[in-house]
Tab-separated table of C-alpha atoms in Angstrom:
chain	number	residue	atom	x	y	z
J	1	MET	CA	-103.106	119.961	39.899
J	2	THR	CA	-104.516	116.979	38.023
J	3	GLU	CA	-107.178	114.639	39.410
J	4	LYS	CA	-104.540	111.891	39.699
J	5	GLN	CA	-102.242	114.121	41.779
J	6	LYS	CA	-105.121	115.156	44.072
J	7	LYS	CA	-106.010	111.547	44.691
J	8	GLU	CA	-102.393	110.622	45.512
J	9	ARG	CA	-102.208	113.527	47.980
J	10	GLU	CA	-105.476	112.539	49.701
J	11	ASP	CA	-104.224	108.956	50.053
J	12	LYS	CA	-100.881	110.102	51.461
J	13	GLU	CA	-102.165	112.600	54.097
J	14	PRO	CA	-104.047	110.085	56.322
J	15	LYS	CA	-101.011	107.783	56.314
J	16	GLU	CA	-98.725	110.643	57.364
J	17	ARG	CA	-101.182	111.673	60.084
J	18	VAL	CA	-101.444	108.109	61.418
J	19	ASN	CA	-97.682	107.636	61.292
J	20	GLY	CA	-97.209	110.912	63.139
J	21	GLU	CA	-99.724	109.935	65.815
J	22	ASN	CA	-98.046	106.546	66.227
J	23	ALA	CA	-94.651	108.201	66.582
J	24	LEU	CA	-96.055	110.573	69.205
J	25	THR	CA	-97.630	107.703	71.113
J	26	GLU	CA	-94.358	105.777	71.046
J	27	GLU	CA	-92.490	108.864	72.231
J	28	ASN	CA	-94.913	109.397	75.128
J	29	THR	CA	-94.750	105.715	76.050
J	30	GLU	CA	-90.969	105.842	76.103
J	31	GLN	CA	-91.057	109.061	78.133
J	32	VAL	CA	-93.324	107.477	80.744
J	33	LYS	CA	-91.088	104.424	80.818
J	34	GLU	CA	-87.944	106.492	81.320
J	35	ASN	CA	-89.454	108.997	83.738
J	36	LYS	CA	-91.286	106.782	86.212
J	37	MET	CA	-90.081	109.021	89.062
J	38	GLY	CA	-91.520	112.062	87.304
J	39	VAL	CA	-94.967	110.773	86.317
J	40	MET	CA	-96.170	107.951	88.616
J	41	PRO	CA	-98.670	108.923	91.377
J	42	MET	CA	-96.501	109.922	94.314
J	43	ASN	CA	-97.813	107.631	97.047
J	44	LYS	CA	-97.622	104.628	94.740
J	45	LEU	CA	-94.144	105.669	93.590
J	46	LEU	CA	-92.796	106.203	97.124
J	47	VAL	CA	-94.231	102.895	98.316
J	48	SER	CA	-92.855	101.032	95.299
J	49	MET	CA	-89.434	102.649	95.735
J	50	ALA	CA	-89.219	102.523	99.530
J	51	LEU	CA	-91.075	99.324	100.481
J	52	PRO	CA	-88.359	96.935	99.284
J	53	MET	CA	-85.807	99.036	101.168
J	54	VAL	CA	-87.961	99.204	104.309
J	55	VAL	CA	-88.426	95.425	104.267
J	56	SER	CA	-84.733	94.790	103.728
J	57	MET	CA	-83.815	97.327	106.421
J	58	LEU	CA	-86.169	95.608	108.854
J	59	VAL	CA	-84.452	92.327	108.054
J	60	GLN	CA	-81.105	94.051	108.643
J	61	ALA	CA	-82.367	95.275	112.023
J	62	PHE	CA	-83.644	91.801	112.844
J	63	TYR	CA	-80.345	90.137	112.100
J	64	ASN	CA	-78.506	92.799	114.159
J	65	ILE	CA	-80.723	91.815	117.071
J	66	VAL	CA	-80.256	88.095	116.439
J	67	ASP	CA	-76.498	88.656	116.284
J	68	SER	CA	-76.456	90.238	119.752
J	69	LEU	CA	-79.020	87.775	121.056
J	70	PHE	CA	-76.607	84.899	120.398
J	71	VAL	CA	-73.597	86.886	121.623
J	72	ALA	CA	-75.386	87.588	124.926
J	73	ARG	CA	-75.674	83.839	125.511
J	74	ILE	CA	-71.954	83.102	125.274
J	75	LYS	CA	-70.788	81.272	128.400
J	76	ASP	CA	-67.187	81.445	129.543
J	77	GLY	CA	-67.038	82.432	133.204
J	78	VAL	CA	-63.631	84.107	132.940
J	79	GLU	CA	-62.785	86.175	136.036
J	80	GLY	CA	-66.162	85.306	137.531
J	81	ALA	CA	-67.957	87.693	135.154
J	82	SER	CA	-70.810	86.887	132.815
J	83	SER	CA	-69.196	86.343	129.451
J	84	GLY	CA	-72.497	87.263	127.795
J	85	THR	CA	-72.344	90.719	129.368
J	86	ALA	CA	-68.644	91.012	128.451
J	87	ALA	CA	-69.475	89.988	124.885
J	88	LEU	CA	-72.203	92.647	124.639
J	89	VAL	CA	-69.777	95.240	126.032
J	90	ALA	CA	-67.193	94.131	123.431
J	91	VAL	CA	-69.648	94.470	120.556
J	92	GLY	CA	-70.663	97.866	121.947
J	93	MET	CA	-67.053	99.027	121.985
J	94	ALA	CA	-66.560	97.874	118.392
J	95	PHE	CA	-69.779	99.617	117.355
J	96	PRO	CA	-68.396	103.199	116.996
J	97	PHE	CA	-65.817	102.028	114.448
J	98	GLN	CA	-68.251	99.711	112.696
J	99	THR	CA	-70.514	102.765	112.416
J	100	LEU	CA	-67.596	104.757	110.985
J	101	LEU	CA	-67.120	102.075	108.317
J	102	ILE	CA	-70.807	102.314	107.381
J	103	ALA	CA	-70.498	106.116	107.419
J	104	PHE	CA	-67.840	106.131	104.713
J	105	SER	CA	-69.841	103.714	102.577
J	106	THR	CA	-73.197	105.444	103.076
J	107	GLY	CA	-71.837	108.960	102.605
J	108	THR	CA	-70.105	108.075	99.359
J	109	CYS	CA	-73.300	106.396	98.160
J	110	VAL	CA	-75.404	109.442	99.102
J	111	GLY	CA	-73.218	111.671	96.909
J	112	VAL	CA	-73.266	109.211	94.014
J	113	ASN	CA	-77.025	108.640	94.324
J	114	ALA	CA	-77.982	112.318	94.430
J	115	ILE	CA	-75.775	113.392	91.492
J	116	LEU	CA	-76.628	110.350	89.393
J	117	SER	CA	-80.406	110.734	89.909
J	118	LYS	CA	-80.240	114.449	89.130
J	119	ALA	CA	-78.261	113.714	85.952
J	120	LEU	CA	-80.838	111.148	84.862
J	121	GLY	CA	-83.623	113.654	85.554
J	122	GLU	CA	-81.789	116.110	83.274
J	123	LYS	CA	-81.227	113.302	80.709
J	124	ASP	CA	-77.448	113.726	81.032
J	125	LYS	CA	-76.462	110.078	80.616
J	126	GLU	CA	-72.769	110.844	80.109
J	127	THR	CA	-72.462	112.431	83.548
J	128	ALA	CA	-74.503	109.612	85.100
J	129	GLN	CA	-72.104	107.041	83.651
J	130	LYS	CA	-69.026	108.871	84.912
J	131	VAL	CA	-70.487	109.201	88.404
J	132	ALA	CA	-71.276	105.464	88.525
J	133	ASN	CA	-67.713	104.565	87.545
J	134	HIS	CA	-66.276	106.868	90.181
J	135	GLY	CA	-68.605	105.375	92.775
J	136	MET	CA	-67.065	101.933	92.298
J	137	PHE	CA	-63.558	103.396	92.374
J	138	LEU	CA	-64.261	105.178	95.661
J	139	ALA	CA	-65.691	101.963	97.152
J	140	VAL	CA	-62.295	100.322	96.566
J	141	CYS	CA	-60.486	103.279	98.171
J	142	ASN	CA	-62.723	103.127	101.253
J	143	TYR	CA	-62.116	99.401	101.661
J	144	ILE	CA	-58.330	99.852	101.610
J	145	LEU	CA	-58.611	102.404	104.427
J	146	PHE	CA	-60.557	100.043	106.707
J	147	LEU	CA	-58.406	97.055	105.801
J	148	ILE	CA	-55.463	98.969	107.304
J	149	ILE	CA	-57.498	99.816	110.417
J	150	GLY	CA	-58.470	96.179	110.899
J	151	LEU	CA	-54.917	94.919	110.509
J	152	PHE	CA	-53.124	97.382	112.773
J	153	PHE	CA	-55.476	99.441	114.991
J	154	ALA	CA	-58.301	97.222	116.311
J	155	ARG	CA	-56.836	96.545	119.771
J	156	PRO	CA	-55.781	100.156	120.544
J	157	LEU	CA	-59.229	101.400	119.508
J	158	ILE	CA	-61.015	99.038	121.903
J	159	ALA	CA	-58.533	99.779	124.714
J	160	SER	CA	-59.097	103.523	124.226
J	161	GLN	CA	-62.661	103.036	125.567
J	162	LYS	CA	-61.297	101.568	128.818
J	163	GLY	CA	-61.925	98.062	127.553
J	164	THR	CA	-60.170	95.453	129.697
J	165	GLY	CA	-60.093	91.696	130.208
J	166	LEU	CA	-62.527	89.615	128.228
J	167	ALA	CA	-64.241	92.669	126.724
J	168	LEU	CA	-60.902	93.835	125.283
J	169	GLU	CA	-60.140	90.428	123.739
J	170	TYR	CA	-63.605	89.922	122.310
J	171	GLY	CA	-63.790	93.501	121.025
J	172	THR	CA	-60.414	93.276	119.282
J	173	GLN	CA	-61.390	90.048	117.531
J	174	TYR	CA	-64.751	91.410	116.420
J	175	LEU	CA	-63.508	94.774	115.126
J	176	SER	CA	-60.477	93.401	113.261
J	177	ILE	CA	-62.548	90.764	111.431
J	178	VAL	CA	-65.320	93.212	110.488
J	179	CYS	CA	-62.822	95.744	109.061
J	180	ILE	CA	-60.620	93.229	107.221
J	181	GLY	CA	-63.672	91.675	105.561
J	182	SER	CA	-65.463	94.956	104.798
J	183	ALA	CA	-65.080	94.741	101.003
J	184	GLY	CA	-68.487	93.070	100.851
J	185	ILE	CA	-70.406	95.920	102.463
J	186	PHE	CA	-68.708	98.603	100.334
J	187	PHE	CA	-69.503	96.887	97.023
J	188	GLN	CA	-72.958	95.827	98.190
J	189	MET	CA	-74.030	99.341	99.139
J	190	MET	CA	-72.595	101.034	96.055
J	191	ASN	CA	-74.269	98.652	93.617
J	192	GLU	CA	-77.526	98.917	95.551
J	193	ARG	CA	-77.447	102.708	95.208
J	194	LEU	CA	-76.856	102.440	91.461
J	195	LEU	CA	-79.966	100.263	91.230
J	196	GLN	CA	-81.958	102.673	93.414
J	197	SER	CA	-80.937	105.669	91.307
J	198	THR	CA	-82.707	104.135	88.324
J	199	GLY	CA	-85.776	103.026	90.275
J	200	LYS	CA	-84.868	99.324	90.541
J	201	THR	CA	-85.195	99.071	94.303
J	202	ILE	CA	-86.684	95.570	94.243
J	203	TYR	CA	-83.243	94.133	93.477
J	204	THR	CA	-81.725	95.838	96.520
J	205	MET	CA	-84.233	93.942	98.639
J	206	TYR	CA	-82.909	90.677	97.188
J	207	THR	CA	-79.306	91.550	98.043
J	208	GLN	CA	-80.018	92.668	101.590
J	209	LEU	CA	-82.254	89.694	102.294
J	210	THR	CA	-79.515	87.396	101.005
J	211	GLY	CA	-76.894	88.903	103.293
J	212	ALA	CA	-79.197	88.945	106.317
J	213	ILE	CA	-80.412	85.354	105.912
J	214	ILE	CA	-76.872	84.024	105.478
J	215	ASN	CA	-75.770	85.944	108.584
J	216	ILE	CA	-78.685	84.662	110.673
J	217	ILE	CA	-78.017	81.054	109.637
J	218	LEU	CA	-74.273	81.239	110.281
J	219	ASP	CA	-74.464	83.094	113.616
J	220	PRO	CA	-75.315	80.171	115.933
J	221	ILE	CA	-73.221	77.741	113.873
J	222	LEU	CA	-70.029	79.793	114.164
J	223	ILE	CA	-70.614	81.308	117.616
J	224	PHE	CA	-71.395	78.024	119.396
J	225	GLY	CA	-69.621	75.561	117.081
J	226	TYR	CA	-72.540	73.601	115.625
J	227	CYS	CA	-72.460	71.293	112.582
J	228	GLY	CA	-68.806	70.378	113.088
J	229	PHE	CA	-67.528	73.963	113.075
J	230	PRO	CA	-65.228	75.201	115.871
J	231	GLU	CA	-66.748	77.346	118.652
J	232	MET	CA	-65.608	80.859	117.709
J	233	LYS	CA	-67.737	82.893	120.170
J	234	VAL	CA	-67.665	86.651	119.367
J	235	ALA	CA	-65.285	86.093	116.443
J	236	GLY	CA	-67.910	83.762	114.955
J	237	ALA	CA	-70.459	86.580	114.960
J	238	ALA	CA	-68.014	88.800	113.051
J	239	VAL	CA	-67.195	86.062	110.506
J	240	ALA	CA	-70.918	85.393	109.938
J	241	THR	CA	-71.414	89.125	109.325
J	242	ILE	CA	-68.694	89.501	106.694
J	243	ILE	CA	-69.659	86.272	104.875
J	244	GLY	CA	-73.218	87.566	104.570
J	245	GLN	CA	-71.971	90.945	103.319
J	246	ILE	CA	-69.619	89.415	100.756
J	247	CYS	CA	-72.384	87.194	99.357
J	248	ALA	CA	-74.746	90.184	99.187
J	249	GLY	CA	-72.046	92.291	97.505
J	250	ILE	CA	-71.433	89.677	94.805
J	251	LEU	CA	-75.175	89.392	94.144
J	252	ALA	CA	-75.526	93.200	93.965
J	253	ILE	CA	-72.769	93.405	91.341
J	254	ILE	CA	-74.423	90.669	89.265
J	255	LEU	CA	-77.906	92.239	89.448
J	256	ASN	CA	-76.605	95.713	88.637
J	257	HIS	CA	-74.703	94.416	85.605
J	258	ARG	CA	-77.612	92.334	84.334
J	259	TYR	CA	-80.658	94.540	84.951
J	260	ASN	CA	-79.472	98.142	85.144
J	261	ASP	CA	-79.511	99.212	81.490
J	262	GLU	CA	-79.413	102.944	82.215
J	263	VAL	CA	-76.144	102.890	84.148
J	264	LYS	CA	-73.391	100.399	83.323
J	265	VAL	CA	-70.175	100.398	85.321
J	266	LYS	CA	-67.228	100.298	82.911
J	267	LEU	CA	-63.821	100.553	84.561
J	268	LYS	CA	-61.781	99.634	81.494
J	269	GLY	CA	-59.558	102.618	80.743
J	270	PHE	CA	-60.935	104.421	83.816
J	271	ARG	CA	-59.046	107.467	85.097
J	272	PRO	CA	-60.135	109.270	88.276
J	273	ASP	CA	-61.535	112.746	87.676
J	274	LEU	CA	-60.894	114.994	90.680
J	275	PHE	CA	-63.778	117.271	89.689
J	276	ILE	CA	-66.311	114.415	89.861
J	277	VAL	CA	-64.833	113.152	93.141
J	278	LYS	CA	-65.233	116.654	94.594
J	279	LYS	CA	-68.859	116.811	93.414
J	280	ILE	CA	-69.635	113.439	95.006
J	281	TYR	CA	-68.111	114.381	98.338
J	282	ALA	CA	-69.550	117.905	98.299
J	283	ILE	CA	-72.851	116.105	98.935
J	284	GLY	CA	-71.588	112.899	100.545
J	285	LEU	CA	-68.983	114.307	102.943
J	286	PRO	CA	-71.546	115.926	105.271
J	287	SER	CA	-73.249	112.530	105.518
J	288	ILE	CA	-69.916	110.863	106.332
J	289	VAL	CA	-69.119	113.496	108.932
J	290	MET	CA	-72.611	113.234	110.440
J	291	GLN	CA	-72.322	109.488	110.901
J	292	ALA	CA	-68.710	109.853	112.004
J	293	ILE	CA	-70.004	112.249	114.635
J	294	GLY	CA	-72.310	109.424	115.660
J	295	SER	CA	-69.224	107.266	116.083
J	296	VAL	CA	-67.619	109.937	118.246
J	297	MET	CA	-70.817	110.127	120.268
J	298	THR	CA	-70.991	106.365	120.943
J	299	PHE	CA	-67.243	106.266	121.657
J	300	SER	CA	-67.582	109.098	124.168
J	301	MET	CA	-70.721	107.609	125.734
J	302	ASN	CA	-68.926	104.274	126.157
J	303	ARG	CA	-66.120	106.021	128.034
J	304	ILE	CA	-68.553	107.978	130.247
J	305	LEU	CA	-70.663	104.896	131.008
J	306	THR	CA	-67.642	102.663	131.710
J	307	GLY	CA	-66.516	105.146	134.351
J	308	LEU	CA	-69.864	104.831	136.163
J	309	ASN	CA	-70.793	101.173	135.633
J	310	PRO	CA	-69.196	98.909	132.970
J	311	ASP	CA	-72.441	96.897	132.629
J	312	SER	CA	-74.207	100.058	131.447
J	313	VAL	CA	-72.256	99.773	128.178
J	314	ALA	CA	-74.172	96.526	127.602
J	315	VAL	CA	-77.430	98.447	128.164
J	316	PHE	CA	-76.311	101.108	125.672
J	317	THR	CA	-75.439	98.377	123.152
J	318	VAL	CA	-78.822	96.691	123.557
J	319	TYR	CA	-80.566	100.053	123.119
J	320	PHE	CA	-78.841	100.605	119.777
J	321	LYS	CA	-79.824	97.129	118.629
J	322	LEU	CA	-83.466	97.716	119.571
J	323	GLN	CA	-83.625	101.213	118.073
J	324	SER	CA	-82.602	99.785	114.712
J	325	LEU	CA	-86.068	98.223	114.473
J	326	PHE	CA	-87.499	101.732	114.135
J	327	PHE	CA	-84.631	103.762	112.670
J	328	MET	CA	-83.691	101.312	109.910
J	329	PRO	CA	-87.130	101.433	108.218
J	330	ILE	CA	-86.889	105.233	108.201
J	331	PHE	CA	-83.488	104.962	106.532
J	332	GLY	CA	-85.226	102.715	103.996
J	333	LEU	CA	-87.811	105.445	103.437
J	334	ASN	CA	-84.968	107.921	102.985
J	335	ASN	CA	-83.334	105.690	100.392
J	336	GLY	CA	-86.617	105.608	98.492
J	337	MET	CA	-87.161	109.350	98.821
J	338	VAL	CA	-83.693	110.578	97.760
J	339	PRO	CA	-83.786	109.522	94.073
J	340	ILE	CA	-87.414	110.694	93.733
J	341	LEU	CA	-86.676	114.079	95.256
J	342	ALA	CA	-83.404	114.528	93.364
J	343	PHE	CA	-84.985	113.455	90.054
J	344	ASN	CA	-87.912	115.844	90.366
J	345	TYR	CA	-85.569	118.621	91.473
J	346	GLY	CA	-83.593	118.077	88.287
J	347	ALA	CA	-86.858	117.953	86.296
J	348	ARG	CA	-88.110	121.145	88.090
J	349	LYS	CA	-91.347	119.605	89.401
J	350	LYS	CA	-92.090	121.441	92.629
J	351	LYS	CA	-95.410	119.825	93.538
J	352	ARG	CA	-93.922	116.356	93.324
J	353	MET	CA	-90.977	117.420	95.464
J	354	LEU	CA	-93.257	118.704	98.220
J	355	SER	CA	-95.493	115.659	97.948
J	356	VAL	CA	-92.692	113.129	98.469
J	357	ILE	CA	-91.339	115.065	101.473
J	358	LYS	CA	-94.756	115.177	103.183
J	359	LEU	CA	-95.508	111.495	102.531
J	360	THR	CA	-92.114	110.371	103.786
J	361	MET	CA	-92.558	112.362	106.986
J	362	MET	CA	-95.984	110.856	107.548
J	363	TYR	CA	-94.693	107.280	107.275
J	364	ALA	CA	-91.620	108.097	109.391
J	365	PHE	CA	-93.788	109.417	112.220
J	366	ALA	CA	-95.826	106.202	112.228
J	367	PHE	CA	-92.695	104.042	112.650
J	368	MET	CA	-91.278	106.209	115.423
J	369	PHE	CA	-94.527	106.438	117.362
J	370	VAL	CA	-94.722	102.653	117.523
J	371	GLY	CA	-91.160	102.615	118.868
J	372	PHE	CA	-92.032	105.220	121.496
J	373	LEU	CA	-95.003	103.170	122.728
J	374	LEU	CA	-92.990	99.947	122.980
J	375	PHE	CA	-90.110	101.587	124.853
J	376	GLU	CA	-92.537	103.133	127.345
J	377	LEU	CA	-94.879	100.170	127.837
J	378	ILE	CA	-92.775	96.994	127.647
J	379	PRO	CA	-89.085	97.872	128.203
J	380	GLU	CA	-88.402	94.841	130.418
J	381	GLN	CA	-89.752	92.399	127.837
J	382	LEU	CA	-87.571	94.009	125.170
J	383	LEU	CA	-84.465	93.733	127.349
J	384	ARG	CA	-85.111	90.088	128.248
J	385	ILE	CA	-84.631	89.200	124.584
J	386	PHE	CA	-80.909	89.607	125.370
J	387	ASP	CA	-80.615	87.155	128.265
J	388	THR	CA	-77.084	87.449	129.645
J	389	GLY	CA	-77.984	85.615	132.844
J	390	GLU	CA	-77.509	88.750	134.967
J	391	GLU	CA	-80.239	91.046	136.303
J	392	SER	CA	-78.069	94.156	135.879
J	393	LEU	CA	-79.229	94.439	132.278
J	394	ILE	CA	-82.846	94.722	133.468
J	395	THR	CA	-82.346	96.958	136.497
J	396	LEU	CA	-80.157	99.384	134.553
J	397	GLY	CA	-81.965	99.040	131.243
J	398	VAL	CA	-85.662	99.583	132.065
J	399	PRO	CA	-85.329	103.237	133.171
J	400	ALA	CA	-82.834	103.855	130.374
J	401	LEU	CA	-85.232	102.718	127.610
J	402	ARG	CA	-88.160	104.709	129.036
J	403	ILE	CA	-86.120	107.918	129.176
J	404	ILE	CA	-84.400	107.522	125.801
J	405	GLY	CA	-87.689	106.576	124.112
J	406	VAL	CA	-89.034	110.106	124.659
J	407	HIS	CA	-86.768	111.476	121.912
J	408	TYR	CA	-88.514	109.292	119.304
J	409	LEU	CA	-91.354	111.830	119.256
J	410	ALA	CA	-89.053	114.322	117.481
J	411	ALA	CA	-86.394	112.129	115.871
J	412	TRP	CA	-88.501	111.198	112.825
J	413	PHE	CA	-88.729	114.834	111.698
J	414	CYS	CA	-85.016	115.444	112.187
J	415	ILE	CA	-83.989	112.354	110.207
J	416	ILE	CA	-86.175	113.183	107.190
J	417	GLY	CA	-85.210	116.859	107.323
J	418	GLY	CA	-81.514	116.000	107.195
J	419	THR	CA	-82.069	113.766	104.165
J	420	VAL	CA	-83.995	116.510	102.351
J	421	PHE	CA	-81.026	118.844	102.827
J	422	GLN	CA	-78.679	116.262	101.298
J	423	ALA	CA	-80.931	115.364	98.354
J	424	LEU	CA	-81.227	119.033	97.395
J	425	GLY	CA	-77.484	119.629	97.585
J	426	ASN	CA	-77.447	121.355	100.998
J	427	GLY	CA	-75.761	118.665	103.034
J	428	VAL	CA	-73.945	121.294	105.108
J	429	TYR	CA	-77.220	121.968	106.944
J	430	SER	CA	-77.383	118.333	108.001
J	431	LEU	CA	-73.789	118.601	109.151
J	432	ILE	CA	-74.508	121.658	111.302
J	433	VAL	CA	-77.530	120.008	112.937
J	434	SER	CA	-75.633	116.780	113.607
J	435	VAL	CA	-72.585	118.524	115.097
J	436	ALA	CA	-74.781	120.684	117.316
J	437	ARG	CA	-76.899	117.754	118.464
J	438	GLN	CA	-74.275	115.110	119.199
J	439	LEU	CA	-71.139	117.060	120.068
J	440	VAL	CA	-72.280	120.453	121.302
J	441	ILE	CA	-75.317	119.222	123.277
J	442	LEU	CA	-75.536	115.443	123.814
J	443	ILE	CA	-72.048	114.554	125.051
J	444	PRO	CA	-71.552	117.602	127.323
J	445	VAL	CA	-75.038	117.110	128.811
J	446	ALA	CA	-74.324	113.390	129.370
J	447	TRP	CA	-71.037	114.230	131.107
J	448	ILE	CA	-72.620	116.895	133.325
J	449	LEU	CA	-75.624	114.744	134.259
J	450	GLY	CA	-73.374	111.754	134.885
J	451	ARG	CA	-71.319	113.815	137.348
J	452	THR	CA	-74.308	115.454	139.074
J	453	VAL	CA	-77.220	113.006	138.856
J	454	GLY	CA	-75.470	109.725	138.169
J	455	LEU	CA	-76.224	106.966	135.664
J	456	PRO	CA	-80.033	107.497	135.391
J	457	GLY	CA	-79.515	111.154	134.514
J	458	ILE	CA	-77.204	110.388	131.591
J	459	TRP	CA	-80.048	109.013	129.477
J	460	TRP	CA	-81.854	112.383	129.474
J	461	CYS	CA	-79.165	113.739	127.146
J	462	PHE	CA	-81.009	112.117	124.219
J	463	PRO	CA	-84.377	113.929	124.573
J	464	ILE	CA	-82.628	117.213	125.407
J	465	ALA	CA	-80.425	117.029	122.296
J	466	GLU	CA	-83.374	116.017	120.087
J	467	VAL	CA	-85.422	119.077	121.054
J	468	MET	CA	-82.525	121.307	119.991
J	469	SER	CA	-82.191	119.357	116.739
J	470	LEU	CA	-85.914	119.762	116.033
J	471	CYS	CA	-85.746	123.551	116.390
J	472	VAL	CA	-82.728	123.896	114.098
J	473	ASN	CA	-84.241	121.535	111.507
J	474	ILE	CA	-87.396	123.630	111.319
J	475	VAL	CA	-85.339	126.771	110.687
J	476	PHE	CA	-83.274	125.122	107.924
J	477	LEU	CA	-86.264	123.468	106.244
J	478	THR	CA	-88.007	126.840	106.119
J	479	LYS	CA	-84.918	128.322	104.484
J	480	ILE	CA	-84.659	125.443	101.975
J	481	HIS	CA	-88.304	125.885	101.005
J	482	ARG	CA	-87.907	129.637	100.540
J	483	ASN	CA	-84.623	129.574	98.594
J	484	VAL	CA	-84.692	126.245	96.706
J	485	ILE	CA	-88.211	124.868	96.334
J	486	ALA	CA	-90.456	127.973	96.197
J	487	PRO	CA	-88.617	129.621	93.222
J	488	ILE	CA	-89.381	126.582	91.029
J	489	PRO	CA	-92.412	127.409	88.790
J	490	ASP	CA	-95.608	125.493	89.567
């Protein structure tokens, strides 16, 4: 080799080394950018993913309370009854089917979210794209189902809970409007889950805040007929709800299209793939069934309570509104945890999986313990938020809240455990726990205690069922750790 050739080689080697180092740095930077859920410190990641959802869920809970707060103040005087109490009973009787609507939307989104996040963790962008497209298709299918229910079955469903008089009329109006206008909630939730799957949870906070604020503003205007609008009473509350959901759904579609570069919904030339639909519902169906079981539970409780004291349905309705202040943030935590857990499961990172589960449980306990203290210490003040003008809400409600509040001490663990099962593809465990808790234990115990002890005894069905749920959750979580998490290499 000549001196000239040696010199050219020496000049070339440093450049190649520098270029190689730059390429490696760029590759690592891109990897960190793409795999935020696999590399960011876990507490920071969970907070960044879950906090927007927790805030938006709290706002959702707040506007649910505001909605009922205005409804409780409706004055009509028909048949000498408090129309505020009748309105609360009506909303309570519509609640099981409103919950069923949310169940279909949430369950479908759970399946889409888990499969999509796992595919992204495995860098399988083709599968992720197909799952996103099918998610939007299934949102349309779900809406058509509830459109039919709203058009033809609202009145029979309210009457089936022994609803009569003003409660029957108000309940029919509310349920039919909520179902007919449910397109907004289906598209809102699906697009929010697509954003969450790629770590863009901040945008879901914008959509939920938008819907909640619009609902809160429109509630008094449409219920009482302010600003030149007609007085719509309970129907006004339903119209305010669907307008808020439709606005939030439109915003969610826009944000997902504009800012979600990893997953783009493209329905042009779309053909449903039965295999993908089955995969989505293999995970999502247990969630749908679990929440549908919740609908069966509230439906059955309404029937049991109506037989003892119709005003107790109003107490049950108020309880569900108040509990949302503590349950909804935990659902927000769950929404933040699911993509993190599913991503790291796909990436085979055991320590990060265990870390996110423990942190989520810690935060969930904090929320629930606050709820327990409030229900035990100031139940009357909580109930007086919903001033119907009748003391029955207070006399029936104070002991009810104190008894039901006991189950908060275990509920946090059961909620997070059920979500872990779903995120790791074992949604059937959640289904078993939910069926056992709400159908096998809660409703039969409520019926027996109602017949033997009376109305005060019914409320003990909640703590009794939660203890059973806690025991079964511990068994299943132990099994999940042994069979799914432990075999993953450290």
